PDB file of C-alpha atoms in Angstrom:
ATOM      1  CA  UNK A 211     -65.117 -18.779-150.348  1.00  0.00           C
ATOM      2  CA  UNK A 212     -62.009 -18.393-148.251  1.00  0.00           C
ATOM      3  CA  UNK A 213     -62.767 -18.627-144.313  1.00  0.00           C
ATOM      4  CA  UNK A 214     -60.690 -15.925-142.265  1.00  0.00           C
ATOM      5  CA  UNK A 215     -59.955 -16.433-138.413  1.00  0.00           C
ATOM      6  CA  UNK A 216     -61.609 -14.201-136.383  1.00  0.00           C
ATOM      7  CA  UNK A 217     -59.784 -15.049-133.242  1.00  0.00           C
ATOM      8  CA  UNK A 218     -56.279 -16.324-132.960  1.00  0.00           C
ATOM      9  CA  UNK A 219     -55.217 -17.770-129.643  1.00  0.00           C
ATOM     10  CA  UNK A 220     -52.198 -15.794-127.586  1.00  0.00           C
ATOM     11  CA  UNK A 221     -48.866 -17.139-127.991  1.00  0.00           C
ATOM     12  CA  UNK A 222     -46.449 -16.509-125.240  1.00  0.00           C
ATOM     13  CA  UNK A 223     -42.914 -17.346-124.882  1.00  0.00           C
ATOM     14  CA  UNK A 224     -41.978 -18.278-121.740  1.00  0.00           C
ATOM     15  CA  UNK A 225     -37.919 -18.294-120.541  1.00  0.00           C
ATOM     16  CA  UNK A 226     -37.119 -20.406-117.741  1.00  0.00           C
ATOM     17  CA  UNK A 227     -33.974 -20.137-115.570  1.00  0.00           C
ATOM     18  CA  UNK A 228     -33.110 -22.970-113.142  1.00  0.00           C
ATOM     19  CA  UNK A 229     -30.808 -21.291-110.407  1.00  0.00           C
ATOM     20  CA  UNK A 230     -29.363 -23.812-107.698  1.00  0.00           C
ATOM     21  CA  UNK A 231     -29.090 -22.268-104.208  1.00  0.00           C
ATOM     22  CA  UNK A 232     -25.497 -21.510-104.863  1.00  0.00           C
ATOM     23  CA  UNK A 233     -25.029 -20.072-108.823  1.00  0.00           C
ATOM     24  CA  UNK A 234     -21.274 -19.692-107.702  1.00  0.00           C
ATOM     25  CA  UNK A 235     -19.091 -21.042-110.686  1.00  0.00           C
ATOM     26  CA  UNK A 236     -15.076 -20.820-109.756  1.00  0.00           C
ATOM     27  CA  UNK A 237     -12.998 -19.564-111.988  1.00  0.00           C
ATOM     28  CA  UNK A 238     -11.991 -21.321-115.119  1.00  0.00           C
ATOM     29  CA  UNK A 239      -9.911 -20.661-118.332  1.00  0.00           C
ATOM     30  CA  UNK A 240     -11.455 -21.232-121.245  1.00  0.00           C
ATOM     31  CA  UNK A 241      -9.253 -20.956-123.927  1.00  0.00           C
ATOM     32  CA  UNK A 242      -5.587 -21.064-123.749  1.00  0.00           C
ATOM     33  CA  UNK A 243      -2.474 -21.692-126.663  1.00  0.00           C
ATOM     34  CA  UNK A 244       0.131 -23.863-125.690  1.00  0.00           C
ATOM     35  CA  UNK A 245       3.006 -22.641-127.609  1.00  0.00           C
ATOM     36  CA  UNK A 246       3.276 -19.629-129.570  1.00  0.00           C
ATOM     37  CA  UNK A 247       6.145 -19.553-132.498  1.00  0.00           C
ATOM     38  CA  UNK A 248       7.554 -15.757-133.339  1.00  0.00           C
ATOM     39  CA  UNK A 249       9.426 -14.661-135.791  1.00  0.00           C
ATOM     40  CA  UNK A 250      11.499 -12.030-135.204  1.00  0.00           C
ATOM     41  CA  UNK A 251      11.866 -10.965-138.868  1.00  0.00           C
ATOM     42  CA  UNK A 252       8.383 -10.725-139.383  1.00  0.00           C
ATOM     43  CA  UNK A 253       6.420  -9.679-136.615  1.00  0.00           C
ATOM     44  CA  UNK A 254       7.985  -6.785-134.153  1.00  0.00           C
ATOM     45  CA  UNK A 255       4.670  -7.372-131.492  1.00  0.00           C
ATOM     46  CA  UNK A 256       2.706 -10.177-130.647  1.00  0.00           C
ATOM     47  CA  UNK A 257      -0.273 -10.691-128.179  1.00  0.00           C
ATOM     48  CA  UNK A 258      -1.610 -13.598-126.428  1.00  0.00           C
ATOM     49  CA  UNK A 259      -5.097 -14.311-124.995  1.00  0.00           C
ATOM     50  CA  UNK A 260      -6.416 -15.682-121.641  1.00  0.00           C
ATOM     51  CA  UNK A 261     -10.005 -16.282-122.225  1.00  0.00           C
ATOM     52  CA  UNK A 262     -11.979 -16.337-118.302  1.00  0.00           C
ATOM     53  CA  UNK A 263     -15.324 -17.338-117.071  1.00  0.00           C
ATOM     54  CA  UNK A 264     -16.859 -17.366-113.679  1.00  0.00           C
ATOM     55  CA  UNK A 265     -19.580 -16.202-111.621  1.00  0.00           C
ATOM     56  CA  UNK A 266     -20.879 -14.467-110.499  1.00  0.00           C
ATOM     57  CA  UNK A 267     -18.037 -11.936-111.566  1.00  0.00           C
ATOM     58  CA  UNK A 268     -15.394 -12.663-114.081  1.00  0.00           C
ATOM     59  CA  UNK A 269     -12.330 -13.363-112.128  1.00  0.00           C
ATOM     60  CA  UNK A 270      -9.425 -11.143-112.533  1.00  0.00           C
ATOM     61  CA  UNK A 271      -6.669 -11.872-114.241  1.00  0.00           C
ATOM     62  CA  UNK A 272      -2.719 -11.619-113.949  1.00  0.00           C
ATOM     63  CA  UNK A 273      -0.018 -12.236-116.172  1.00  0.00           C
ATOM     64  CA  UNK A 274       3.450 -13.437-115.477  1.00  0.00           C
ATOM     65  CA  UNK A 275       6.926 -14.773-117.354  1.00  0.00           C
ATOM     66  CA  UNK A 276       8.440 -17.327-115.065  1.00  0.00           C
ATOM     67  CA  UNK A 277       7.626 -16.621-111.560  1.00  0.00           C
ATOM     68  CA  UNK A 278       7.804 -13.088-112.074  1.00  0.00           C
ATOM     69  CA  UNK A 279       4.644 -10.941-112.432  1.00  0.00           C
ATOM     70  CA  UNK A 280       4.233  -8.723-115.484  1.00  0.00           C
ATOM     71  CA  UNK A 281       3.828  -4.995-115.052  1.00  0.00           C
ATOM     72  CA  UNK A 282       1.886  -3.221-118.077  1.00  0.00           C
ATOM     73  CA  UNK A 283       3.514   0.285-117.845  1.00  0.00           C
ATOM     74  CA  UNK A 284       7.451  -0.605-118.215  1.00  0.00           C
ATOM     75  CA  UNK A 285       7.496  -0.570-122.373  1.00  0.00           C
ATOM     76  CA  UNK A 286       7.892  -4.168-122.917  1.00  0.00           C
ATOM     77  CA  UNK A 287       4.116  -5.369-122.280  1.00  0.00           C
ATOM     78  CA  UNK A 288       1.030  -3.948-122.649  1.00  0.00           C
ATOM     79  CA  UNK A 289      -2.341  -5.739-120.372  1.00  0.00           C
ATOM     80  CA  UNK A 290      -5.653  -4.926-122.236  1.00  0.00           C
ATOM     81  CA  UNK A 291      -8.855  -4.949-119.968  1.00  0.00           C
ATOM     82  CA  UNK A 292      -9.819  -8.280-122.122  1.00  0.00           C
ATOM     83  CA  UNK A 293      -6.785  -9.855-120.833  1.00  0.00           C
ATOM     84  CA  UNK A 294      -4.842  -9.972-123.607  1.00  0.00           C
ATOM     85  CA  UNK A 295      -0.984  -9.706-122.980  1.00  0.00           C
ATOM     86  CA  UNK A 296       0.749  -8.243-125.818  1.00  0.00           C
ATOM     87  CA  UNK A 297       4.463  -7.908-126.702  1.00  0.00           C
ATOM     88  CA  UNK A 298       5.391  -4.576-127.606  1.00  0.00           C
ATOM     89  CA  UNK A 299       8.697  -5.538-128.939  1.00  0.00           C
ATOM     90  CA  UNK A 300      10.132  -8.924-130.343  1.00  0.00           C
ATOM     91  CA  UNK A 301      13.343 -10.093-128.942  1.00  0.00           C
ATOM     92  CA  UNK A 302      15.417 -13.418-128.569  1.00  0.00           C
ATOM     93  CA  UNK A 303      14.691 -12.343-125.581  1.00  0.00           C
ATOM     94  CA  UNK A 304      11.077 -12.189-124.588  1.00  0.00           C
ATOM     95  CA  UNK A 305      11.093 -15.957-125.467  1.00  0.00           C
ATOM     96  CA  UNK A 306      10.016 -18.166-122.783  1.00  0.00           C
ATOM     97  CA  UNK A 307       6.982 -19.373-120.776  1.00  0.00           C
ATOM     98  CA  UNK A 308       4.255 -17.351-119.943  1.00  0.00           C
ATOM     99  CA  UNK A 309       1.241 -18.015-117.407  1.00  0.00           C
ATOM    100  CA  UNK A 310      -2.127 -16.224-116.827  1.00  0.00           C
ATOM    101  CA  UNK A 311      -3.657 -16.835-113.337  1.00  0.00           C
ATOM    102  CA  UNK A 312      -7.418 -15.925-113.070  1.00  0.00           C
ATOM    103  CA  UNK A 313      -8.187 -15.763-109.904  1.00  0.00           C
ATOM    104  CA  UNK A 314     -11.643 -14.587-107.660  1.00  0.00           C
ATOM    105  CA  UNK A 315     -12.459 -13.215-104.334  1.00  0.00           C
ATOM    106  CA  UNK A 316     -13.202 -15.964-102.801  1.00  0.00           C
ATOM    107  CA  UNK A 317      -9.327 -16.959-103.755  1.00  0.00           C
ATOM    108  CA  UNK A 318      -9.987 -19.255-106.025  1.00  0.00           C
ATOM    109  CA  UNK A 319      -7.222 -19.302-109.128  1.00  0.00           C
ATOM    110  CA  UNK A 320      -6.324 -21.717-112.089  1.00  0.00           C
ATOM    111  CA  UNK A 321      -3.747 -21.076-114.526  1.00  0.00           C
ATOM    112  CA  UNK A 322      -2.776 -21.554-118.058  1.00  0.00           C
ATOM    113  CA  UNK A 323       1.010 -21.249-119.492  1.00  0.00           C
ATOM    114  CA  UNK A 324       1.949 -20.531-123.015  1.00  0.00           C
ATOM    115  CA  UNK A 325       5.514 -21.718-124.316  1.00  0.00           C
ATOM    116  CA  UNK A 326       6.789 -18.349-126.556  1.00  0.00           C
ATOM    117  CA  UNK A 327       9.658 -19.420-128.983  1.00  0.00           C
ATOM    118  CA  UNK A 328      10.962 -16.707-130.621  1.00  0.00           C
ATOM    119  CA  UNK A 329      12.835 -17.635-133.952  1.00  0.00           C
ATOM    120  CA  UNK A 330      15.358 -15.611-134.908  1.00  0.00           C
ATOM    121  CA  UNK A 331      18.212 -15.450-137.867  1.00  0.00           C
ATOM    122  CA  UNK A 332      21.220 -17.539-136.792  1.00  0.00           C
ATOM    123  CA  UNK A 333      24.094 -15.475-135.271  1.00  0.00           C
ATOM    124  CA  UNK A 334      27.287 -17.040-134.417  1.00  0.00           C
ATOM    125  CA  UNK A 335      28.237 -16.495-130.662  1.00  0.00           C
ATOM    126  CA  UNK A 336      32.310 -16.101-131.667  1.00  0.00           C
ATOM    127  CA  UNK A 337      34.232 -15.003-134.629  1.00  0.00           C
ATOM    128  CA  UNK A 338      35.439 -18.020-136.471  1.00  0.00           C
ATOM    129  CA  UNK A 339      39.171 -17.685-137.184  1.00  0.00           C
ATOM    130  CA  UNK A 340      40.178 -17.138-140.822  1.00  0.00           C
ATOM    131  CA  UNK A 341      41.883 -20.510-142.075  1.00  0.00           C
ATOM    132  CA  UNK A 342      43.986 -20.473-145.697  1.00  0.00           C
ATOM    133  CA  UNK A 343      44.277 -23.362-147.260  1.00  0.00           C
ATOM    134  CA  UNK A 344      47.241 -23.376-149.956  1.00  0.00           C
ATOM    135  CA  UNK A 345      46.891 -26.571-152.206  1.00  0.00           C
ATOM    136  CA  UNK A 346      49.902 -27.103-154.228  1.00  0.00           C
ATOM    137  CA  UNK A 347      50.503 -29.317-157.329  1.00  0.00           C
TER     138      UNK A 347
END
């Protein structure tokens, strides 16, 4: 004879969140390359990621190339709302290092660079001169 329960004790699940008096968390980047290698007869775009956390808002985030800030709308770059940057077009000349600053209201920033080489086929920079050699016996 099998015995069946005929009452079966409540389980709960309980979910417990410790919250200090100030939750504030600065921003920080959480994932950043530090060199990204290109090549120019491959790829024609590439894109590069600056992963963000804070709280209680993600901080915002703005790209630049050396000190100069990057500007999505002039055909060369392209800033997605996930804060990727991506290269539209792969030149020698896009090379170079990049930095993402996340930054809050409270004006809190940090910032990550990237080193971009872009690898292209070699190119001489002059003409070489034409040399004839005449060998005689």
């Amino acid at each position: 004879m099998e015995l069946i329960p005929i009452f079966r004790p409540p389980v709960a699940l309980l979910a417990l969140a410790v919250h200090s008096a100030n939750p504030y968390r600065a921003p920080a980047i959480a994932r950043a390359p530090s060199r990204i290698d290109v090549n120019s007869q491959v790829k024609t775009m590439f894109r590069v990621e600056c992963a963000v956390n804070g709280f209680p808002n993600l901080p915002s985030v703005t790209w630049y190339r050396g000190e100069n800030q990057i500007v999505s709308s002039n055909g060369t770059f392209d800033i997605s709302s996930r804060n990727y940057l991506q290269v539209l077009s792969v030149e020698a000349n896009v090379g170079g290092v990049y930095r993402c600053e996340a930054s809050d209201d409270g004006n809190n920033a940090v910032t990550a660079s990237v080193d971009v080489r872009v690898l292209t086929k070699p190119d001489f920079q002059q003409e070489l001169p034409v040399i004839i050699v005449v060998v005689s016996s």
